Coordinates of C-alpha atoms in Angstrom, one line a residue:
M16 CA 100.1 214.2 101.3
P17 CA 96.6 213.9 99.8
F18 CA 96.5 212.6 96.3
S19 CA 94.4 214.2 93.5
L20 CA 93.3 212.8 90.4
L21 CA 96.2 214.5 88.6
D22 CA 98.6 212.9 90.8
V23 CA 97.2 209.4 90.4
L24 CA 97.5 209.9 86.5
F25 CA 101.3 211.0 87.1
F26 CA 101.6 207.9 89.1
L27 CA 99.9 205.5 86.1
I28 CA 102.0 207.3 83.5
V29 CA 105.3 206.6 85.4
L30 CA 104.3 203.0 86.0
G31 CA 102.9 202.5 82.7
I32 CA 106.0 203.5 80.7
A33 CA 108.4 201.6 82.9
I34 CA 106.3 198.6 83.0
T35 CA 105.3 198.7 79.2
V36 CA 108.9 198.9 78.1
H37 CA 109.8 196.1 80.4
E38 CA 107.3 193.6 79.2
W39 CA 107.8 195.0 75.7
G40 CA 111.4 193.4 75.9
H41 CA 110.5 190.2 77.1
F42 CA 107.6 190.3 74.0
I43 CA 109.9 191.4 71.2
V44 CA 112.6 188.8 71.9
A45 CA 110.4 186.0 72.5
R46 CA 108.9 186.8 69.1
R47 CA 112.4 186.9 67.6
M48 CA 113.2 183.6 69.1
G49 CA 110.1 181.9 67.8
V50 CA 108.2 181.5 71.0
R51 CA 104.5 182.2 70.9
V52 CA 103.3 185.1 73.0
L53 CA 99.5 184.1 74.2
R54 CA 99.1 187.4 76.3
F55 CA 100.8 190.7 76.6
S56 CA 99.3 192.6 80.0
I57 CA 99.8 195.9 81.4
G58 CA 98.5 195.4 85.1
F59 CA 97.4 192.4 87.1
G60 CA 93.9 191.0 87.2
P61 CA 91.0 190.3 85.1
P62 CA 91.3 192.5 82.0
L63 CA 89.5 195.8 81.6
L64 CA 90.3 196.3 77.9
K65 CA 91.8 193.4 75.5
I66 CA 92.2 193.1 72.0
K67 CA 93.5 190.0 70.1
R68 CA 96.0 190.5 67.2
G69 CA 97.4 187.3 65.8
E70 CA 98.0 184.9 68.2
T71 CA 98.6 187.5 71.2
E72 CA 96.0 189.0 73.4
Y73 CA 96.9 192.6 74.3
C74 CA 95.2 193.7 77.6
I75 CA 94.9 196.2 80.4
A76 CA 94.4 195.1 83.9
P77 CA 93.2 197.1 86.9
I78 CA 96.0 196.4 89.3
P79 CA 98.8 198.7 87.9
L80 CA 101.7 197.5 90.1
G81 CA 103.6 195.1 87.3
G82 CA 102.4 193.4 84.1
Y83 CA 103.4 190.1 82.5
V84 CA 103.8 188.4 79.0
K85 CA 102.4 184.8 79.0
M86 CA 104.1 182.6 76.6
A87 CA 103.0 179.1 75.4
G88 CA 104.7 176.3 77.5
E89 CA 106.2 178.9 80.1
S90 CA 104.6 176.8 83.2
Y91 CA 106.1 173.5 84.2
D92 CA 102.3 172.4 84.7
D93 CA 101.9 172.6 81.0
E94 CA 101.9 169.5 79.0
L95 CA 105.0 170.1 76.7
K96 CA 104.9 168.7 73.1
G97 CA 108.4 169.5 72.6
E98 CA 107.4 172.2 69.9
P99 CA 110.1 175.0 69.1
W100 CA 107.5 177.9 69.9
E101 CA 107.1 176.3 73.6
F102 CA 109.1 178.4 76.1
L103 CA 110.4 175.6 78.1
S104 CA 110.9 173.5 75.3
A105 CA 113.4 175.8 74.0
S106 CA 117.1 175.5 74.9
P107 CA 118.1 177.6 78.0
W108 CA 120.3 179.6 75.4
R109 CA 117.2 180.8 73.8
R110 CA 115.3 181.3 77.0
I111 CA 117.8 183.5 78.8
P112 CA 117.9 186.4 76.2
I113 CA 113.9 186.3 76.3
V114 CA 114.1 186.8 80.3
L115 CA 117.1 189.1 80.3
A116 CA 115.4 191.4 77.6
G117 CA 113.1 193.2 80.0
P118 CA 115.6 194.4 82.4
L119 CA 117.7 195.6 79.6
M120 CA 114.9 197.4 77.8
N121 CA 114.3 199.2 81.2
L122 CA 118.1 200.2 81.2
V123 CA 117.9 201.5 77.6
L124 CA 114.7 203.4 78.3
A125 CA 116.8 205.2 81.1
A126 CA 119.4 206.0 78.6
V127 CA 117.1 207.2 76.0
I128 CA 115.5 209.5 78.6
F129 CA 118.8 211.0 79.8
F130 CA 119.9 211.5 76.2
F131 CA 117.1 213.6 75.3
I132 CA 117.5 215.5 78.4
L133 CA 121.1 216.2 77.8
F134 CA 120.6 217.0 74.1
L135 CA 117.7 219.4 74.4
V136 CA 118.1 220.8 77.8
G137 CA 121.5 220.3 78.9
S138 CA 123.0 219.4 82.6
E139 CA 123.6 222.1 85.2
Y140 CA 127.0 223.2 86.1
T141 CA 128.6 226.4 87.4
A142 CA 130.0 228.9 84.9
S143 CA 130.9 231.5 87.5
H144 CA 134.5 231.4 88.8
R145 CA 134.0 234.7 90.7
L146 CA 133.8 234.3 94.6
G147 CA 130.3 234.6 96.0
I148 CA 131.3 233.4 99.5
V149 CA 134.4 233.2 101.5
I150 CA 133.8 231.4 104.7
P151 CA 135.5 234.0 107.7
G152 CA 138.2 231.9 109.3
S153 CA 138.9 229.4 106.5
L154 CA 142.1 228.8 104.6
G155 CA 140.8 231.0 101.8
D156 CA 139.8 233.9 104.0
V157 CA 143.2 233.6 105.9
A158 CA 145.3 233.6 102.5
G159 CA 143.4 236.9 101.7
L160 CA 140.8 235.8 99.2
Q161 CA 137.7 237.9 99.2
V162 CA 133.8 238.2 97.9
G163 CA 133.8 239.3 94.2
D164 CA 137.6 238.1 93.3
L165 CA 137.6 236.5 89.9
L166 CA 139.8 233.5 90.0
T167 CA 142.0 233.5 86.8
E168 CA 144.4 230.7 87.6
V169 CA 144.9 227.8 89.8
N170 CA 148.5 226.6 90.1
G171 CA 149.4 228.0 86.7
E172 CA 146.3 226.5 84.9
P173 CA 143.7 228.8 83.5
V174 CA 140.3 228.9 84.8
N175 CA 137.1 229.3 82.7
R176 CA 134.5 227.9 85.1
W177 CA 134.3 226.6 88.5
D178 CA 135.0 223.0 87.6
D179 CA 138.6 224.2 86.6
V180 CA 139.1 225.6 90.3
E181 CA 137.9 222.2 91.8
R182 CA 140.1 220.5 89.4
G183 CA 143.0 222.6 90.2
F184 CA 142.4 222.3 94.1
N185 CA 142.1 218.5 93.9
Q186 CA 145.4 218.2 92.2
G187 CA 147.1 220.4 95.0
L188 CA 145.5 218.2 97.7
V189 CA 146.9 215.2 95.9
S190 CA 150.4 216.4 95.3
D191 CA 150.2 217.8 99.0
R192 CA 151.9 221.1 98.0
A193 CA 150.4 224.8 98.4
I194 CA 147.9 226.0 96.0
R195 CA 148.6 229.2 94.3
V196 CA 145.6 231.3 93.0
E197 CA 145.8 234.0 90.7
Y198 CA 142.8 236.5 90.8
E199 CA 141.4 239.8 89.7
R200 CA 140.0 242.3 92.1
E201 CA 138.8 245.9 91.0
G202 CA 140.9 245.7 87.9
Q203 CA 144.1 244.8 89.8
S204 CA 145.8 241.2 89.7
G205 CA 146.8 239.4 92.6
E206 CA 147.8 236.0 93.8
A207 CA 147.0 234.1 97.1
V208 CA 148.9 231.0 98.5
L209 CA 146.8 228.6 100.3
P210 CA 148.8 226.2 102.7
V211 CA 147.9 222.3 102.1
E212 CA 149.1 220.1 104.9
T213 CA 147.2 216.8 105.4
V214 CA 146.5 214.7 108.7
V215 CA 145.0 211.6 109.5
L216 CA 141.4 211.3 111.0
G217 CA 140.9 209.1 113.8
E218 CA 142.4 205.5 113.9
G219 CA 140.6 204.2 110.8
D220 CA 142.1 201.3 108.8
P221 CA 142.7 202.4 106.1
P222 CA 143.6 205.7 107.4
I223 CA 141.4 208.8 106.3
E224 CA 143.4 211.8 105.3
T225 CA 142.2 215.3 105.7
L226 CA 143.2 218.7 105.0
K227 CA 144.7 220.3 108.4
A228 CA 142.2 223.5 108.5
P229 CA 140.6 225.6 111.2
P230 CA 137.6 224.2 112.9
V231 CA 135.4 226.4 110.9
L232 CA 132.0 224.9 109.6
D233 CA 130.7 224.7 105.9
M234 CA 127.4 222.9 105.2
I235 CA 125.2 221.9 108.1
D236 CA 123.3 218.6 107.6
P237 CA 119.8 219.2 108.4
V238 CA 119.3 215.7 109.7
G239 CA 121.8 216.3 112.5
P240 CA 121.5 217.6 116.0
A241 CA 123.8 220.4 115.0
W242 CA 121.1 221.9 112.7
D243 CA 118.5 221.7 115.7
L244 CA 121.0 223.9 117.7
G245 CA 121.2 226.6 115.0
L246 CA 125.0 226.1 113.7
Q247 CA 125.4 227.5 110.5
R248 CA 127.9 228.2 107.8
G249 CA 131.0 230.0 109.3
D250 CA 130.7 229.1 113.0
R251 CA 133.7 228.1 114.4
I252 CA 134.0 225.5 117.0
L253 CA 136.0 226.7 120.3
A254 CA 135.8 223.5 122.6
I255 CA 134.2 220.2 123.0
D256 CA 133.6 219.6 126.9
G257 CA 135.5 222.3 127.8
E258 CA 138.6 221.3 126.0
P259 CA 139.8 223.7 123.2
V260 CA 140.0 222.8 119.5
E261 CA 142.4 224.4 117.3
Y262 CA 141.9 222.5 114.1
W263 CA 139.1 220.3 112.4
H264 CA 140.5 217.0 112.8
E265 CA 140.6 217.6 116.7
V266 CA 136.8 218.4 116.4
Y267 CA 136.2 215.0 114.3
D268 CA 138.6 212.7 116.7
R269 CA 136.9 213.9 120.0
I270 CA 133.2 213.8 118.7
S271 CA 134.2 210.1 117.3
Q272 CA 134.8 209.3 121.1
M273 CA 131.4 210.3 122.2
V274 CA 130.1 206.6 122.0
R275 CA 129.8 204.0 124.9
R276 CA 128.4 200.4 125.2
D277 CA 125.7 199.6 127.8
E278 CA 125.4 196.5 129.8
S279 CA 124.0 194.5 127.0
G280 CA 127.0 195.7 124.7
A281 CA 124.7 198.1 122.5
A282 CA 126.2 201.4 121.5
Q283 CA 124.8 204.5 123.2
P284 CA 125.8 208.2 122.4
V285 CA 127.3 210.0 124.8
P286 CA 126.1 213.6 125.3
F287 CA 128.7 216.5 125.5
Q288 CA 129.2 220.4 125.8
L289 CA 129.6 222.1 122.5
S290 CA 131.1 225.4 122.2
W291 CA 131.1 227.7 119.3
R292 CA 131.5 231.2 117.9
T293 CA 129.4 232.8 115.3
P294 CA 131.0 235.2 112.5
Q295 CA 129.6 237.9 114.5
G296 CA 131.6 237.4 117.4
E297 CA 129.0 235.8 119.4
A298 CA 130.2 232.9 121.8
R299 CA 127.6 229.9 122.3
S300 CA 127.4 226.8 124.3
A301 CA 124.8 223.9 124.2
E302 CA 124.7 220.3 125.0
V303 CA 124.4 218.0 122.0
T304 CA 123.7 214.2 121.7
P305 CA 125.0 212.6 118.4
I306 CA 123.4 210.4 116.1
L307 CA 125.0 206.9 115.9
V308 CA 125.8 205.8 112.2
K309 CA 127.6 202.6 111.0
E310 CA 130.4 203.2 108.7
G311 CA 132.8 200.3 107.4
G312 CA 131.7 198.2 110.4
K313 CA 132.0 200.5 113.0
T314 CA 129.5 202.5 114.9
L315 CA 130.4 206.3 115.0
P316 CA 128.6 209.3 116.6
K317 CA 127.8 212.2 114.3
I318 CA 126.4 215.7 114.7
G319 CA 126.1 216.7 111.0
I320 CA 128.6 219.2 110.5
S321 CA 131.5 219.6 107.9
A322 CA 134.7 221.5 107.6
A323 CA 134.8 224.7 105.5
Q324 CA 138.5 223.9 104.6
F325 CA 139.4 226.5 101.8
G326 CA 135.9 228.1 102.4
L327 CA 135.5 229.3 98.7
I328 CA 131.9 229.2 97.2
P329 CA 131.4 230.6 93.6
A330 CA 129.1 233.4 93.1
M331 CA 125.4 232.1 92.8
E332 CA 122.9 234.9 92.3
P333 CA 119.3 234.1 94.1
V334 CA 117.8 234.6 90.8
I335 CA 114.5 231.8 90.1
G336 CA 114.9 229.3 87.5
K337 CA 111.8 227.2 88.1
V338 CA 108.2 227.8 90.0
K339 CA 106.5 224.5 91.1
S340 CA 103.1 224.5 90.1
D341 CA 100.7 224.6 93.0
S342 CA 103.2 226.1 95.4
P343 CA 103.2 229.3 97.4
A344 CA 105.8 230.9 95.0
E345 CA 103.3 230.5 92.1
A346 CA 100.4 231.9 94.2
A347 CA 102.6 234.9 95.3
G348 CA 103.3 235.4 91.7
L349 CA 106.8 234.7 91.5
K350 CA 108.2 233.9 87.9
P351 CA 111.4 232.6 86.3
G352 CA 113.9 235.2 86.0
D353 CA 112.9 237.1 89.1
R354 CA 115.5 238.1 91.7
I355 CA 114.9 237.5 95.2
V356 CA 116.2 240.7 97.2
L357 CA 114.8 240.7 100.5
I358 CA 113.4 238.3 103.1
N359 CA 111.9 240.0 106.3
E360 CA 114.1 243.0 105.4
Q361 CA 117.3 240.8 105.4
P362 CA 119.5 241.2 102.3
I363 CA 119.6 238.0 100.1
E364 CA 123.0 238.1 98.1
H365 CA 123.4 234.3 97.5
A366 CA 121.6 231.4 96.4
F367 CA 122.9 229.4 99.5
D368 CA 121.3 232.3 101.7
L369 CA 118.0 232.2 100.0
E370 CA 117.6 228.4 100.4
E371 CA 118.7 228.3 104.0
T372 CA 116.5 231.0 105.1
I373 CA 113.6 229.5 103.7
H374 CA 114.3 226.2 104.8
R375 CA 114.5 227.1 108.3
S376 CA 111.1 229.1 108.2
F377 CA 109.1 227.0 110.2
E378 CA 108.1 226.6 114.0
R379 CA 106.6 223.9 116.1
D380 CA 102.8 224.0 117.0
S381 CA 101.6 223.1 120.7
E382 CA 101.3 219.6 119.5
G383 CA 105.0 219.6 118.1
R384 CA 104.0 219.7 114.5
P385 CA 106.0 221.6 112.1
V386 CA 104.2 224.9 110.8
G387 CA 105.3 227.3 107.9
T388 CA 106.3 230.8 109.5
P389 CA 105.1 233.6 107.1
F390 CA 107.8 235.8 105.8
E391 CA 107.9 239.2 103.7
L392 CA 109.3 238.5 100.2
V393 CA 110.8 241.4 98.2
W394 CA 111.9 240.7 94.6
L395 CA 112.9 242.4 91.4
T396 CA 111.2 241.2 88.1
P397 CA 113.4 241.1 84.9
E398 CA 112.1 244.4 84.0
D399 CA 113.6 245.9 87.2
E400 CA 109.9 246.4 88.9
T401 CA 110.2 245.9 92.7
R402 CA 107.3 243.4 94.0
A403 CA 106.5 242.0 97.4
A404 CA 104.2 239.6 99.1
M405 CA 103.7 237.7 102.5
V406 CA 104.7 233.9 102.0
T407 CA 103.7 231.1 103.9
P408 CA 106.0 228.1 103.2
K409 CA 104.8 224.5 103.0
V410 CA 106.5 222.4 105.6
T411 CA 106.7 218.7 104.9
E412 CA 108.5 216.0 107.0
M413 CA 110.7 214.0 104.8
Q414 CA 114.1 211.8 104.6
Y415 CA 117.0 214.1 103.7
P416 CA 119.1 212.7 101.0
S417 CA 122.4 213.2 103.0
H418 CA 124.5 210.8 104.9
L419 CA 122.9 211.1 108.1
G420 CA 119.7 210.8 106.4
F421 CA 120.4 207.8 104.7
S422 CA 122.1 206.1 107.9
S423 CA 119.2 207.2 110.3
G424 CA 116.2 207.3 108.2
R425 CA 115.1 210.3 110.6
K426 CA 112.5 212.4 109.0
I427 CA 113.0 216.1 109.3
A428 CA 110.9 219.2 108.9
F429 CA 111.6 221.1 105.7
A430 CA 109.8 224.4 104.7
E431 CA 109.9 225.2 101.1
I432 CA 107.8 227.8 98.7
G433 CA 108.4 225.6 95.3
I434 CA 111.4 227.4 93.6
Q435 CA 114.6 226.4 92.2
V436 CA 117.5 228.8 91.5
R437 CA 118.8 229.5 88.2
R438 CA 121.6 227.4 87.3
D439 CA 124.0 227.3 84.0
R440 CA 123.3 224.7 81.4
E441 CA 125.6 222.9 79.1
K442 CA 124.2 221.0 76.1
F443 CA 125.6 218.2 74.4
G444 CA 126.0 217.1 71.0
L445 CA 124.9 213.7 69.9
L446 CA 128.1 211.9 70.9
G447 CA 128.4 213.5 73.9
A448 CA 124.7 213.3 75.0
S449 CA 125.1 209.5 74.1
V450 CA 128.2 209.0 76.4
K451 CA 126.9 211.0 79.1
A452 CA 123.5 209.4 79.3
I453 CA 125.2 206.0 79.4
E454 CA 127.3 207.2 82.1
L455 CA 124.4 208.7 84.0
T456 CA 122.5 205.4 83.8
G457 CA 125.4 203.4 85.1
N458 CA 125.8 205.9 88.0
W459 CA 122.3 205.3 88.9
C460 CA 122.7 201.8 88.8
L461 CA 125.7 202.0 91.1
R462 CA 123.8 204.3 93.6
F463 CA 121.3 201.6 93.9
F464 CA 123.9 198.7 94.6
D465 CA 125.5 200.9 97.1
L466 CA 121.9 201.6 98.8
F467 CA 121.5 197.8 98.9
K468 CA 124.6 197.0 100.1
K469 CA 124.3 199.7 103.0
L470 CA 120.6 198.2 103.8
V471 CA 122.3 194.7 104.0
T472 CA 124.9 195.8 106.5
G473 CA 122.7 198.2 108.4
E474 CA 124.6 201.4 107.2
A475 CA 121.2 202.4 105.7
S476 CA 117.7 202.9 107.2
V477 CA 115.0 200.6 105.9
R478 CA 112.8 203.6 105.7
L479 CA 114.6 204.4 102.4
I480 CA 112.9 201.5 101.0
G481 CA 109.7 202.6 98.7
G482 CA 106.7 201.1 97.3
P483 CA 103.7 202.0 95.5
I484 CA 103.0 205.2 98.0
A485 CA 106.6 206.6 97.6
I486 CA 106.6 206.2 93.7
A487 CA 103.2 208.3 93.6
Q488 CA 104.3 210.8 96.0
G489 CA 107.7 211.0 94.0
S490 CA 105.8 211.3 90.5
A491 CA 103.7 213.8 91.8
Q492 CA 106.5 216.0 93.2
Q493 CA 108.3 215.8 90.2
A494 CA 105.7 216.3 87.8
R495 CA 105.0 219.7 89.6
W496 CA 108.6 220.9 88.8
G497 CA 108.3 220.1 85.1
G498 CA 108.9 217.8 82.3
E499 CA 112.8 217.7 82.9
E500 CA 112.3 216.3 86.5
F501 CA 109.3 214.0 85.7
F502 CA 111.2 212.4 82.9
S503 CA 114.5 212.0 84.9
W504 CA 112.3 210.2 87.6
I505 CA 110.9 207.9 85.4
A506 CA 114.5 207.0 84.0
I507 CA 115.8 206.5 87.6
L508 CA 112.8 204.2 88.5
S509 CA 113.4 202.3 85.2
A510 CA 117.0 201.8 85.8
N511 CA 116.2 200.7 89.3
L512 CA 113.4 198.2 87.9
A513 CA 116.0 196.7 85.9
I514 CA 118.5 196.1 88.8
I515 CA 116.0 194.7 91.0
N516 CA 114.6 192.3 88.4
L517 CA 118.2 191.2 87.8
F518 CA 118.6 189.9 91.6
P519 CA 119.3 186.0 91.3
I520 CA 116.1 185.1 93.3
P521 CA 113.7 182.6 91.4
I522 CA 110.6 184.8 91.3
L523 CA 112.6 187.5 89.3
D524 CA 114.1 187.6 86.0
G525 CA 117.6 187.1 87.4
G526 CA 116.4 184.1 89.4
H527 CA 115.1 182.5 86.3
I528 CA 118.4 183.1 84.4
L529 CA 120.3 181.5 87.4
L530 CA 118.0 178.3 87.2
Y531 CA 118.7 178.3 83.4
L532 CA 122.4 178.5 84.2
I533 CA 122.3 175.7 86.5
E534 CA 120.2 173.9 84.0
I535 CA 123.2 174.2 81.6
I536 CA 126.0 173.2 83.8
R537 CA 123.8 170.3 84.9
R538 CA 123.0 169.5 81.2
K539 CA 119.7 168.4 82.0
R540 CA 116.4 170.5 83.3
L541 CA 115.6 170.8 87.1
S542 CA 112.8 168.6 88.3
V543 CA 109.4 170.2 88.8
R544 CA 109.6 169.3 92.3
A545 CA 112.9 171.3 92.7
M546 CA 111.6 174.3 90.9
E547 CA 108.5 174.4 93.0
W548 CA 110.8 174.4 95.9
A549 CA 112.9 177.2 94.6
Y550 CA 110.1 179.5 94.2
R551 CA 108.2 178.5 97.6
L552 CA 111.4 179.3 99.3
A553 CA 111.8 182.6 97.3
F554 CA 108.2 183.7 98.1
F555 CA 108.5 182.8 101.7
L556 CA 111.9 184.0 102.5
F557 CA 112.3 187.1 99.9
L558 CA 108.9 188.4 98.4
L559 CA 106.4 188.0 101.3
P560 CA 108.8 189.9 104.0
L561 CA 109.8 192.3 101.6
I562 CA 105.9 193.1 100.8
V563 CA 105.0 193.6 104.4
L564 CA 108.2 195.8 104.9
I565 CA 107.2 197.9 101.9
F566 CA 103.5 198.2 103.0
Y567 CA 104.9 199.0 106.6
V568 CA 107.4 201.7 105.4
D569 CA 105.0 203.1 102.9
M570 CA 102.1 203.5 105.4
D571 CA 104.3 205.0 107.7
R572 CA 105.0 208.0 105.1
L573 CA 101.4 208.4 105.3
G574 CA 101.7 208.7 109.2
W575 CA 99.8 205.4 110.1
F576 CA 102.7 204.0 112.2
D577 CA 105.3 205.2 114.7
P578 CA 108.8 205.7 113.2
I579 CA 110.8 202.6 112.7

């Protein structure tokens, strides 16, 4: 994607905030510890602007990919005089808080941003406990539930929002007993009983249990080959390689066998014939080649399908909540509060229908490039005025944030017009927002650790790594959605920056802390030679390869190289 001057400004704001807060952490704690700070620089290279206040020179440098705090006596090449204001003359117990303060301030920044978002804007949730979709052939459909039913109780517990429904169903699954659902339909009360029986999937260790349910599909992963074949929610799998299937676990088990080893011992996917029936009763069949992913040390074939199981989805009206700036939707005149009614004369009754229809609105040109397919959009304004426009979606090739997307790193074409569906909002008080903000910050840190583990084990693609280009693209995209998304992006990057800097690698803050801990254990300072070797090894074995990889992946995002 081309970058405008405004995009560059967003990129500089994101990095500037995260870096400034990080370096300020080092700076303020160093001052509190009595260590002199000679320079506080945002950016690398010769200073563009500088001003001196007291003993510290404050600078802005031209390379905005980091910053630094230069302290007196911080280099092993410096001639130390043993003064208390020299960094290396200080005890390791004084040095560790100074180094640790940078990453900790990034975590504080993330939590503070999340706090204000939760306190001022709130978080999204689903208030409706009325059914908007009942997937045909699912357990919910077989039990007699219908679109429009208002769920009032699950296993005797009252229902006030969709979270209550999910909680009741989860408790039923854990207890392995039938789930009783009370509902209201056209002023009349009724009860539906959904059977709960679990079966073991495959031959995993430990065993994985799932609900015994019909082979009816729910979400289709856009990264998987099932999406390319046109499978959709509500389709029912009939057979695999001509062998009929009756339950979902049979589908899972048979697809899991579609892998073989070649002469070199490498795993290869095995194509197979998939037969299914659409909700309209049309029988279809096609050959499909699964994608191989790593899970728990095993290589498993996947096609990107999931079971509908109970098949109940809450009502979510196709009403616009946000319009992205500089988007086809904005150009067409769409605004928050507008309700989408028709796309190419096809009724749109649920938010999922709207999203899926738009995402599939593209075709390939003669060179195989995805091109948006124009469609007629009809909507109602909040004043009940009917409007229509021809809209051509923008199509981008991106890594989709799904299980298959993380594992394969495969880029997919995705059409969008720049709208988000309106969601219910729950605001928090001071205490609630504080607790939730800390929880969110911790969750993002855990996500980063999980991704790092999967990168190391090969369960995630290296194409998920991002450098300056990825940050710039993300900053520009999030800024176009609005302030909430933009500041959430800063919070997430800040939390990631904190965790990266805590890795025990000598070039990073965590590596410095590790060396100081070794110094405490040995009760004497490491030699200059040992420190030099530690930094050299860290640079050549970690930093340099990482820089090369990030450069390669970032350039690939711009289309310079063939896919990894």
